[in-house]
PDB file of C-alpha atoms in Angstrom:
ATOM      1  CA  MET A  14      -0.054   0.109   0.009  1.00 45.00           C
ATOM      2  CA  PRO A  15       1.662   3.185  -1.000  1.00 50.00           C
ATOM      3  CA  GLU A  16       1.766   5.626   1.956  1.00 50.00           C
ATOM      4  CA  HIS A  17       0.013   8.506  -0.238  1.00 52.00           C
ATOM      5  CA  SER A  18      -3.177   6.304  -0.179  1.00 75.00           C
ATOM      6  CA  ARG A  19      -3.428   6.918   3.521  1.00 87.00           C
ATOM      7  CA  THR A  20      -6.511   8.424   4.871  1.00 92.00           C
ATOM      8  CA  PRO A  21      -6.085   8.920   8.537  1.00 94.00           C
ATOM      9  CA  GLN A  22      -8.663   9.269  11.222  1.00 96.00           C
ATOM     10  CA  ARG A  23      -9.203  12.871  11.820  1.00 96.00           C
ATOM     11  CA  TYR A  24     -10.362  14.257  14.992  1.00 97.00           C
ATOM     12  CA  ARG A  25     -11.029  18.353  15.522  1.00 97.00           C
ATOM     13  CA  GLY A  26      -7.115  18.805  16.172  1.00 97.00           C
ATOM     14  CA  GLY A  27      -5.276  16.438  13.834  1.00 97.00           C
ATOM     15  CA  GLU A  28      -5.293  12.653  13.800  1.00 98.00           C
ATOM     16  CA  LEU A  29      -6.659  10.222  16.139  1.00 98.00           C
ATOM     17  CA  VAL A  30      -4.771   6.955  16.890  1.00 98.00           C
ATOM     18  CA  ILE A  31      -5.335   4.024  19.387  1.00 98.00           C
ATOM     19  CA  VAL A  32      -2.471   2.767  21.402  1.00 98.00           C
ATOM     20  CA  ILE A  33      -2.421  -0.699  22.774  1.00 98.00           C
ATOM     21  CA  ASP A  34       0.134  -1.714  25.434  1.00 97.00           C
ATOM     22  CA  CYS A  35       1.950  -5.113  24.993  1.00 97.00           C
ATOM     23  CA  ALA A  36       4.760  -7.104  26.358  1.00 96.00           C
ATOM     24  CA  ASP A  37       5.959  -8.418  22.921  1.00 97.00           C
ATOM     25  CA  LEU A  38       5.726  -6.284  19.928  1.00 97.00           C
ATOM     26  CA  ASP A  39       5.927  -9.018  17.296  1.00 97.00           C
ATOM     27  CA  ARG A  40       3.300 -11.348  18.984  1.00 97.00           C
ATOM     28  CA  SER A  41       1.000  -8.485  19.203  1.00 98.00           C
ATOM     29  CA  ALA A  42       1.369  -7.088  15.838  1.00 98.00           C
ATOM     30  CA  ASP A  43       0.763 -10.994  14.583  1.00 98.00           C
ATOM     31  CA  PHE A  44      -2.378 -10.915  16.540  1.00 98.00           C
ATOM     32  CA  TRP A  45      -3.847  -7.510  15.717  1.00 98.00           C
ATOM     33  CA  THR A  46      -2.968  -7.582  12.022  1.00 98.00           C
ATOM     34  CA  ASP A  47      -4.554 -10.983  11.509  1.00 98.00           C
ATOM     35  CA  ALA A  48      -7.601 -10.051  13.695  1.00 98.00           C
ATOM     36  CA  LEU A  49      -8.272  -6.772  12.192  1.00 98.00           C
ATOM     37  CA  GLY A  50      -6.769  -7.184   8.561  1.00 97.00           C
ATOM     38  CA  TYR A  51      -4.207  -4.483   9.366  1.00 98.00           C
ATOM     39  CA  LEU A  52      -0.580  -4.232   7.991  1.00 97.00           C
ATOM     40  CA  ARG A  53       2.700  -3.435   9.967  1.00 97.00           C
ATOM     41  CA  GLU A  54       3.905   0.090   8.820  1.00 95.00           C
ATOM     42  CA  GLY A  55       7.602  -0.281   8.924  1.00 90.00           C
ATOM     43  CA  SER A  56       9.472  -2.634  11.208  1.00 88.00           C
ATOM     44  CA  ALA A  57       9.150  -2.406  14.883  1.00 85.00           C
ATOM     45  CA  GLY A  58      11.336  -0.446  17.095  1.00 89.00           C
ATOM     46  CA  LYS A  59      12.360  -1.234  20.665  1.00 92.00           C
ATOM     47  CA  ILE A  60       9.135   0.174  21.662  1.00 95.00           C
ATOM     48  CA  TYR A  61       6.797   1.137  19.038  1.00 96.00           C
ATOM     49  CA  GLN A  62       5.193  -0.870  16.073  1.00 98.00           C
ATOM     50  CA  THR A  63       2.711   0.962  14.037  1.00 97.00           C
ATOM     51  CA  LEU A  64      -0.271  -0.933  12.213  1.00 97.00           C
ATOM     52  CA  VAL A  65      -2.468   0.483   9.497  1.00 97.00           C
ATOM     53  CA  PRO A  66      -5.570  -0.570   7.927  1.00 96.00           C
ATOM     54  CA  ALA A  67      -4.998  -2.869   4.795  1.00 95.00           C
ATOM     55  CA  ASP A  68      -6.996  -0.453   2.705  1.00 93.00           C
ATOM     56  CA  GLY A  69      -5.403   2.794   4.151  1.00 94.00           C
ATOM     57  CA  ARG A  70      -8.593   3.971   5.510  1.00 94.00           C
ATOM     58  CA  GLY A  71      -8.784   5.108   9.150  1.00 95.00           C
ATOM     59  CA  CYS A  72      -7.560   4.613  12.317  1.00 97.00           C
ATOM     60  CA  LYS A  73      -3.756   3.440  12.925  1.00 97.00           C
ATOM     61  CA  ILE A  74      -3.045   1.401  15.957  1.00 98.00           C
ATOM     62  CA  LEU A  75       0.266   2.015  17.774  1.00 98.00           C
ATOM     63  CA  LEU A  76       1.423  -1.061  19.544  1.00 98.00           C
ATOM     64  CA  GLN A  77       3.624  -0.150  22.667  1.00 97.00           C
ATOM     65  CA  ARG A  78       5.939  -2.537  24.398  1.00 97.00           C
ATOM     66  CA  VAL A  79       5.577  -1.743  28.157  1.00 96.00           C
ATOM     67  CA  PRO A  80       7.271  -3.363  31.181  1.00 93.00           C
ATOM     68  CA  GLU A  81       4.312  -4.181  33.517  1.00 89.00           C
ATOM     69  CA  GLN A  82       1.610  -6.636  33.150  1.00 86.00           C
ATOM     70  CA  LYS A  83      -1.981  -6.018  32.890  1.00 84.00           C
ATOM     71  CA  SER A  84      -3.633  -5.896  36.496  1.00 85.00           C
ATOM     72  CA  ALA A  85      -7.077  -4.662  35.929  1.00 88.00           C
ATOM     73  CA  LYS A  86      -9.915  -4.722  33.559  1.00 87.00           C
ATOM     74  CA  ASN A  87      -9.162  -2.375  30.548  1.00 90.00           C
ATOM     75  CA  ARG A  88     -11.090   0.784  30.526  1.00 94.00           C
ATOM     76  CA  LEU A  89     -10.895   1.330  27.057  1.00 97.00           C
ATOM     77  CA  HIS A  90     -11.263  -1.416  24.686  1.00 97.00           C
ATOM     78  CA  LEU A  91     -12.276  -2.411  20.940  1.00 98.00           C
ATOM     79  CA  ASP A  92     -15.504  -3.487  19.614  1.00 98.00           C
ATOM     80  CA  LEU A  93     -15.352  -5.579  16.742  1.00 98.00           C
ATOM     81  CA  ARG A  94     -19.046  -5.648  15.183  1.00 98.00           C
ATOM     82  CA  THR A  95     -19.748  -8.238  12.725  1.00 98.00           C
ATOM     83  CA  THR A  96     -22.699 -10.040  10.962  1.00 97.00           C
ATOM     84  CA  ASP A  97     -21.873 -13.614  12.056  1.00 97.00           C
ATOM     85  CA  LEU A  98     -20.828 -13.943  15.574  1.00 98.00           C
ATOM     86  CA  ALA A  99     -20.056 -17.521  15.698  1.00 98.00           C
ATOM     87  CA  THR A 100     -17.792 -17.671  12.492  1.00 98.00           C
ATOM     88  CA  GLU A 101     -15.884 -14.350  13.472  1.00 98.00           C
ATOM     89  CA  VAL A 102     -15.270 -15.800  17.152  1.00 98.00           C
ATOM     90  CA  GLU A 103     -13.913 -18.941  15.801  1.00 98.00           C
ATOM     91  CA  ARG A 104     -11.814 -16.763  12.951  1.00 98.00           C
ATOM     92  CA  VAL A 105     -10.142 -14.563  15.803  1.00 98.00           C
ATOM     93  CA  LEU A 106      -9.614 -17.382  18.365  1.00 98.00           C
ATOM     94  CA  LYS A 107      -7.321 -19.117  15.587  1.00 98.00           C
ATOM     95  CA  ALA A 108      -5.493 -15.506  15.374  1.00 98.00           C
ATOM     96  CA  GLY A 109      -4.378 -16.077  19.169  1.00 97.00           C
ATOM     97  CA  ALA A 110      -7.373 -14.650  21.204  1.00 98.00           C
ATOM     98  CA  SER A 111      -8.612 -16.239  24.125  1.00 98.00           C
ATOM     99  CA  LEU A 112     -12.183 -16.603  25.177  1.00 98.00           C
ATOM    100  CA  VAL A 113     -13.328 -14.728  28.264  1.00 97.00           C
ATOM    101  CA  THR A 114     -16.950 -15.423  28.155  1.00 97.00           C
ATOM    102  CA  GLU A 115     -17.963 -19.212  28.044  1.00 95.00           C
ATOM    103  CA  GLN A 116     -21.466 -18.307  26.753  1.00 97.00           C
ATOM    104  CA  PRO A 117     -22.472 -15.272  24.388  1.00 97.00           C
ATOM    105  CA  ILE A 118     -23.884 -12.425  26.256  1.00 97.00           C
ATOM    106  CA  ALA A 119     -27.364 -11.157  24.670  1.00 97.00           C
ATOM    107  CA  GLU A 120     -28.974  -7.734  25.369  1.00 93.00           C
ATOM    108  CA  ALA A 121     -31.494  -5.674  23.324  1.00 90.00           C
ATOM    109  CA  GLU A 122     -30.901  -7.944  20.138  1.00 95.00           C
ATOM    110  CA  TRP A 123     -27.205  -7.624  20.458  1.00 97.00           C
ATOM    111  CA  VAL A 124     -25.213 -10.737  21.164  1.00 98.00           C
ATOM    112  CA  TRP A 125     -21.425 -10.997  21.889  1.00 98.00           C
ATOM    113  CA  HIS A 126     -18.614 -12.515  23.388  1.00 98.00           C
ATOM    114  CA  ILE A 127     -15.663 -11.014  25.277  1.00 98.00           C
ATOM    115  CA  LEU A 128     -12.242 -11.978  24.311  1.00 98.00           C
ATOM    116  CA  ALA A 129      -8.588 -11.092  24.922  1.00 97.00           C
ATOM    117  CA  ASP A 130      -5.276 -10.662  23.063  1.00 97.00           C
ATOM    118  CA  PRO A 131      -2.405 -12.555  23.813  1.00 96.00           C
ATOM    119  CA  ASP A 132      -1.635  -9.849  26.631  1.00 95.00           C
ATOM    120  CA  GLY A 133      -4.954 -10.380  28.048  1.00 95.00           C
ATOM    121  CA  ASN A 134      -6.485  -7.048  26.821  1.00 96.00           C
ATOM    122  CA  GLU A 135      -9.952  -7.569  26.636  1.00 96.00           C
ATOM    123  CA  PHE A 136     -12.211  -6.736  23.400  1.00 98.00           C
ATOM    124  CA  CYS A 137     -15.511  -7.773  22.214  1.00 98.00           C
ATOM    125  CA  ILE A 138     -16.958  -9.372  19.229  1.00 98.00           C
ATOM    126  CA  LEU A 139     -20.684  -8.362  18.723  1.00 98.00           C
ATOM    127  CA  GLN A 140     -23.358  -9.300  16.381  1.00 98.00           C
ATOM    128  CA  PRO A 141     -25.870  -6.132  16.220  1.00 98.00           C
ATOM    129  CA  PRO A 142     -29.416  -6.354  15.222  1.00 97.00           C
ATOM    130  CA  SER A 143     -29.412  -6.716  11.419  1.00 94.00           C
ATOM    131  CA  ASP A 144     -31.042  -3.318  10.995  1.00 94.00           C
ATOM    132  CA  TYR A 145     -27.783  -1.858  12.439  1.00 94.00           C
ATOM    133  CA  TRP A 146     -26.147  -2.429   8.947  1.00 92.00           C
ATOM    134  CA  GLN A 147     -28.662  -0.747   7.131  1.00 82.00           C
ATOM    135  CA  SER A 148     -28.265   2.654   9.060  1.00 63.00           C
TER     136      SER A 148
ATOM    137  CA  MET B  18     -25.266  14.859   9.881  1.00 45.00           C
ATOM    138  CA  PRO B  19     -27.728  12.394   7.920  1.00 49.00           C
ATOM    139  CA  GLU B  20     -27.149   8.840   9.042  1.00 50.00           C
ATOM    140  CA  HIS B  21     -26.515   7.832   5.370  1.00 51.00           C
ATOM    141  CA  SER B  22     -23.321  10.033   5.286  1.00 76.00           C
ATOM    142  CA  ARG B  23     -21.636   7.912   7.656  1.00 87.00           C
ATOM    143  CA  THR B  24     -18.595   6.056   6.632  1.00 92.00           C
ATOM    144  CA  PRO B  25     -17.605   3.570   9.535  1.00 94.00           C
ATOM    145  CA  GLN B  26     -14.227   2.421  10.472  1.00 96.00           C
ATOM    146  CA  ARG B  27     -13.928  -0.913   8.688  1.00 96.00           C
ATOM    147  CA  TYR B  28     -11.775  -4.062   9.665  1.00 97.00           C
ATOM    148  CA  ARG B  29     -11.571  -7.317   8.246  1.00 97.00           C
ATOM    149  CA  GLY B  30     -14.846  -8.740   9.746  1.00 97.00           C
ATOM    150  CA  GLY B  31     -16.919  -5.697   9.940  1.00 97.00           C
ATOM    151  CA  GLU B  32     -16.865  -2.411  11.710  1.00 98.00           C
ATOM    152  CA  LEU B  33     -14.346  -1.188  14.645  1.00 98.00           C
ATOM    153  CA  VAL B  34     -15.469   0.889  17.424  1.00 98.00           C
ATOM    154  CA  ILE B  35     -13.531   2.322  20.489  1.00 98.00           C
ATOM    155  CA  VAL B  36     -15.285   1.778  23.870  1.00 98.00           C
ATOM    156  CA  ILE B  37     -14.658   4.053  26.956  1.00 98.00           C
ATOM    157  CA  ASP B  38     -15.741   3.360  30.343  1.00 97.00           C
ATOM    158  CA  CYS B  39     -17.203   6.149  32.311  1.00 97.00           C
ATOM    159  CA  ALA B  40     -19.155   6.928  35.623  1.00 96.00           C
ATOM    160  CA  ASP B  41     -21.296   9.573  34.234  1.00 97.00           C
ATOM    161  CA  LEU B  42     -22.322   9.346  30.463  1.00 97.00           C
ATOM    162  CA  ASP B  43     -23.239  12.830  30.097  1.00 97.00           C
ATOM    163  CA  ARG B  44     -20.136  14.305  31.480  1.00 97.00           C
ATOM    164  CA  SER B  45     -18.071  11.908  29.375  1.00 98.00           C
ATOM    165  CA  ALA B  46     -19.990  12.809  26.215  1.00 98.00           C
ATOM    166  CA  ASP B  47     -19.608  16.675  26.984  1.00 98.00           C
ATOM    167  CA  PHE B  48     -15.759  16.108  27.195  1.00 98.00           C
ATOM    168  CA  TRP B  49     -15.271  13.803  24.186  1.00 98.00           C
ATOM    169  CA  THR B  50     -17.372  15.570  21.784  1.00 98.00           C
ATOM    170  CA  ASP B  51     -15.583  18.799  22.511  1.00 98.00           C
ATOM    171  CA  ALA B  52     -12.118  17.184  22.572  1.00 98.00           C
ATOM    172  CA  LEU B  53     -12.501  15.271  19.481  1.00 98.00           C
ATOM    173  CA  GLY B  54     -15.090  17.298  17.356  1.00 97.00           C
ATOM    174  CA  TYR B  55     -17.625  14.401  17.833  1.00 98.00           C
ATOM    175  CA  LEU B  56     -21.358  14.434  18.145  1.00 97.00           C
ATOM    176  CA  ARG B  57     -23.746  12.576  20.168  1.00 97.00           C
ATOM    177  CA  GLU B  58     -25.663   9.796  18.033  1.00 95.00           C
ATOM    178  CA  GLY B  59     -28.992   9.799  19.466  1.00 90.00           C
ATOM    179  CA  SER B  60     -29.569  10.314  23.361  1.00 88.00           C
ATOM    180  CA  ALA B  61     -27.851   8.278  26.167  1.00 85.00           C
ATOM    181  CA  GLY B  62     -29.541   5.051  27.321  1.00 89.00           C
ATOM    182  CA  LYS B  63     -28.824   3.966  30.989  1.00 93.00           C
ATOM    183  CA  ILE B  64     -25.538   2.340  30.030  1.00 96.00           C
ATOM    184  CA  TYR B  65     -24.530   3.527  26.700  1.00 96.00           C
ATOM    185  CA  GLN B  66     -23.995   6.736  24.664  1.00 98.00           C
ATOM    186  CA  THR B  67     -22.285   6.625  21.161  1.00 97.00           C
ATOM    187  CA  LEU B  68     -20.390   9.561  19.639  1.00 97.00           C
ATOM    188  CA  VAL B  69     -19.615   9.876  16.037  1.00 97.00           C
ATOM    189  CA  PRO B  70     -17.202  11.984  14.099  1.00 96.00           C
ATOM    190  CA  ALA B  71     -18.841  15.401  12.947  1.00 95.00           C
ATOM    191  CA  ASP B  72     -18.018  14.900   9.417  1.00 94.00           C
ATOM    192  CA  GLY B  73     -19.339  11.197   9.620  1.00 94.00           C
ATOM    193  CA  ARG B  74     -16.027   9.564   8.716  1.00 94.00           C
ATOM    194  CA  GLY B  75     -14.434   6.899  10.791  1.00 95.00           C
ATOM    195  CA  CYS B  76     -14.298   5.399  14.167  1.00 97.00           C
ATOM    196  CA  LYS B  77     -17.480   5.904  16.447  1.00 97.00           C
ATOM    197  CA  ILE B  78     -16.900   5.890  20.194  1.00 98.00           C
ATOM    198  CA  LEU B  79     -19.036   4.047  22.498  1.00 98.00           C
ATOM    199  CA  LEU B  80     -19.178   5.634  25.935  1.00 98.00           C
ATOM    200  CA  GLN B  81     -20.176   2.781  28.831  1.00 97.00           C
ATOM    201  CA  ARG B  82     -21.270   3.597  32.114  1.00 97.00           C
ATOM    202  CA  VAL B  83     -19.850   1.145  34.543  1.00 96.00           C
ATOM    203  CA  PRO B  84     -19.973   0.794  38.388  1.00 93.00           C
ATOM    204  CA  GLU B  85     -16.437   0.479  39.188  1.00 89.00           C
ATOM    205  CA  GLN B  86     -13.629   3.137  39.201  1.00 86.00           C
ATOM    206  CA  LYS B  87     -10.332   3.304  37.442  1.00 84.00           C
ATOM    207  CA  SER B  88      -7.696   1.280  39.444  1.00 85.00           C
ATOM    208  CA  ALA B  89      -4.598   0.904  37.149  1.00 88.00           C
ATOM    209  CA  LYS B  90      -3.192   2.694  34.182  1.00 87.00           C
ATOM    210  CA  ASN B  91      -5.214   2.358  31.064  1.00 90.00           C
ATOM    211  CA  ARG B  92      -3.637  -0.233  28.688  1.00 94.00           C
ATOM    212  CA  LEU B  93      -5.426   1.048  25.636  1.00 97.00           C
ATOM    213  CA  HIS B  94      -5.363   4.571  25.051  1.00 97.00           C
ATOM    214  CA  LEU B  95      -5.770   7.445  22.567  1.00 98.00           C
ATOM    215  CA  ASP B  96      -3.205   9.484  20.783  1.00 98.00           C
ATOM    216  CA  LEU B  97      -4.306  13.125  19.698  1.00 98.00           C
ATOM    217  CA  ARG B  98      -1.761  13.939  17.199  1.00 98.00           C
ATOM    218  CA  THR B  99      -1.651  17.509  16.429  1.00 98.00           C
ATOM    219  CA  THR B 100       0.625  20.386  14.725  1.00 97.00           C
ATOM    220  CA  ASP B 101       0.870  22.791  17.993  1.00 97.00           C
ATOM    221  CA  LEU B 102       1.236  20.919  21.199  1.00 98.00           C
ATOM    222  CA  ALA B 103       0.597  24.068  23.459  1.00 98.00           C
ATOM    223  CA  THR B 104      -2.327  25.330  21.835  1.00 98.00           C
ATOM    224  CA  GLU B 105      -4.052  22.124  21.626  1.00 98.00           C
ATOM    225  CA  VAL B 106      -3.323  21.052  25.418  1.00 98.00           C
ATOM    226  CA  GLU B 107      -4.660  24.364  26.434  1.00 98.00           C
ATOM    227  CA  ARG B 108      -7.890  23.765  24.315  1.00 98.00           C
ATOM    228  CA  VAL B 109      -8.539  20.194  25.604  1.00 98.00           C
ATOM    229  CA  LEU B 110      -7.799  21.205  29.287  1.00 98.00           C
ATOM    230  CA  LYS B 111     -10.586  23.864  28.964  1.00 98.00           C
ATOM    231  CA  ALA B 112     -12.687  21.186  27.689  1.00 97.00           C
ATOM    232  CA  GLY B 113     -12.444  19.286  31.081  1.00 97.00           C
ATOM    233  CA  ALA B 114      -9.000  17.287  30.732  1.00 98.00           C
ATOM    234  CA  SER B 115      -6.558  17.287  33.569  1.00 98.00           C
ATOM    235  CA  LEU B 116      -2.872  17.297  33.005  1.00 98.00           C
ATOM    236  CA  VAL B 117      -1.003  14.166  34.024  1.00 97.00           C
ATOM    237  CA  THR B 118       2.535  15.347  32.972  1.00 97.00           C
ATOM    238  CA  GLU B 119       3.928  18.540  34.376  1.00 95.00           C
ATOM    239  CA  GLN B 120       6.451  19.031  31.559  1.00 97.00           C
ATOM    240  CA  PRO B 121       6.046  17.757  28.053  1.00 97.00           C
ATOM    241  CA  ILE B 122       7.935  14.478  27.107  1.00 97.00           C
ATOM    242  CA  ALA B 123      10.254  14.702  24.263  1.00 97.00           C
ATOM    243  CA  GLU B 124      11.623  11.750  22.257  1.00 93.00           C
ATOM    244  CA  ALA B 125      12.986  11.344  18.773  1.00 90.00           C
ATOM    245  CA  GLU B 126      11.377  14.928  17.614  1.00 95.00           C
ATOM    246  CA  TRP B 127       8.112  14.066  19.184  1.00 97.00           C
ATOM    247  CA  VAL B 128       6.885  16.013  21.852  1.00 98.00           C
ATOM    248  CA  TRP B 129       3.922  15.154  24.094  1.00 98.00           C
ATOM    249  CA  HIS B 130       1.654  15.644  27.100  1.00 98.00           C
ATOM    250  CA  ILE B 131      -0.316  12.935  28.986  1.00 98.00           C
ATOM    251  CA  LEU B 132      -3.840  14.089  29.986  1.00 98.00           C
ATOM    252  CA  ALA B 133      -6.751  12.174  31.521  1.00 97.00           C
ATOM    253  CA  ASP B 134     -10.464  12.478  31.008  1.00 97.00           C
ATOM    254  CA  PRO B 135     -12.914  13.342  33.708  1.00 96.00           C
ATOM    255  CA  ASP B 136     -12.859   9.603  34.820  1.00 95.00           C
ATOM    256  CA  GLY B 137      -9.172   9.669  35.013  1.00 95.00           C
ATOM    257  CA  ASN B 138      -8.632   7.854  31.612  1.00 96.00           C
ATOM    258  CA  GLU B 139      -5.146   8.634  30.124  1.00 96.00           C
ATOM    259  CA  PHE B 140      -4.607   9.849  26.710  1.00 98.00           C
ATOM    260  CA  CYS B 141      -1.755  11.751  24.959  1.00 98.00           C
ATOM    261  CA  ILE B 142      -1.731  14.927  23.006  1.00 98.00           C
ATOM    262  CA  LEU B 143       1.456  14.738  20.823  1.00 98.00           C
ATOM    263  CA  GLN B 144       3.279  16.774  18.246  1.00 98.00           C
ATOM    264  CA  PRO B 145       4.862  14.778  15.759  1.00 98.00           C
ATOM    265  CA  PRO B 146       7.813  16.091  13.893  1.00 97.00           C
ATOM    266  CA  SER B 147       6.928  18.283  10.707  1.00 93.00           C
ATOM    267  CA  ASP B 148       7.734  15.403   8.177  1.00 94.00           C
ATOM    268  CA  TYR B 149       4.997  13.443   9.817  1.00 94.00           C
ATOM    269  CA  TRP B 150       2.208  15.289   8.292  1.00 92.00           C
ATOM    270  CA  GLN B 151       3.889  15.058   4.720  1.00 82.00           C
ATOM    271  CA  SER B 152       3.561  11.064   4.541  1.00 64.00           C
TER     272      SER B 152
END
């Protein structure tokens, strides 16, 4: 993907980027590129690895190597909203996630599972009601 | 903004959304809409409030009311990358953020401050080197 085809995620004052802490940049990059369909932007430094959407559109992710381990539930997390929960959960588990919820959670026509990345960072895979995709 | 003009953040299996825990949906929505230039999508329920970019392009944010308070450093956070650090920090402090770093951090031509939203969720405002914006 040529760099000039990038369309960054804008916010009022510039560009918005998601940063994810991890213990091992390569392991985390392998996981998140596969799970999200992102690509590495350049190679990893000692502390940082940038991931970009494969189609160049939108929010970069910056993986940040940190010395400390996770100690509490994340207060920011990613929602992966999809049309087929079971298939998507199976795919992302194969990419290296672990399943936090044994049974799916259902609420107001939404159904989802909580998973965790290789560092234990929680994220959700959700199947919204079908009219979600029409809006 | 008419709903049909939305261009969601795509990932390989659907749509990618950022979820932020908070104690008070209104307070958090006031802060993040101002800080990011986002808009409320509909009104708040008991637990959830969706925010969308004002121009309709890209990553939604879902504010989620949770009972527990923050207990450790966030392992996911947002980077707000801008061209004028001092001006942007001042603007976002006025929106209701608090400053975590007394002095800016400088590393490899990047300079940044760590701030926190009204719930104490850390985020960074960063000024990348000038050639960052040319790529």
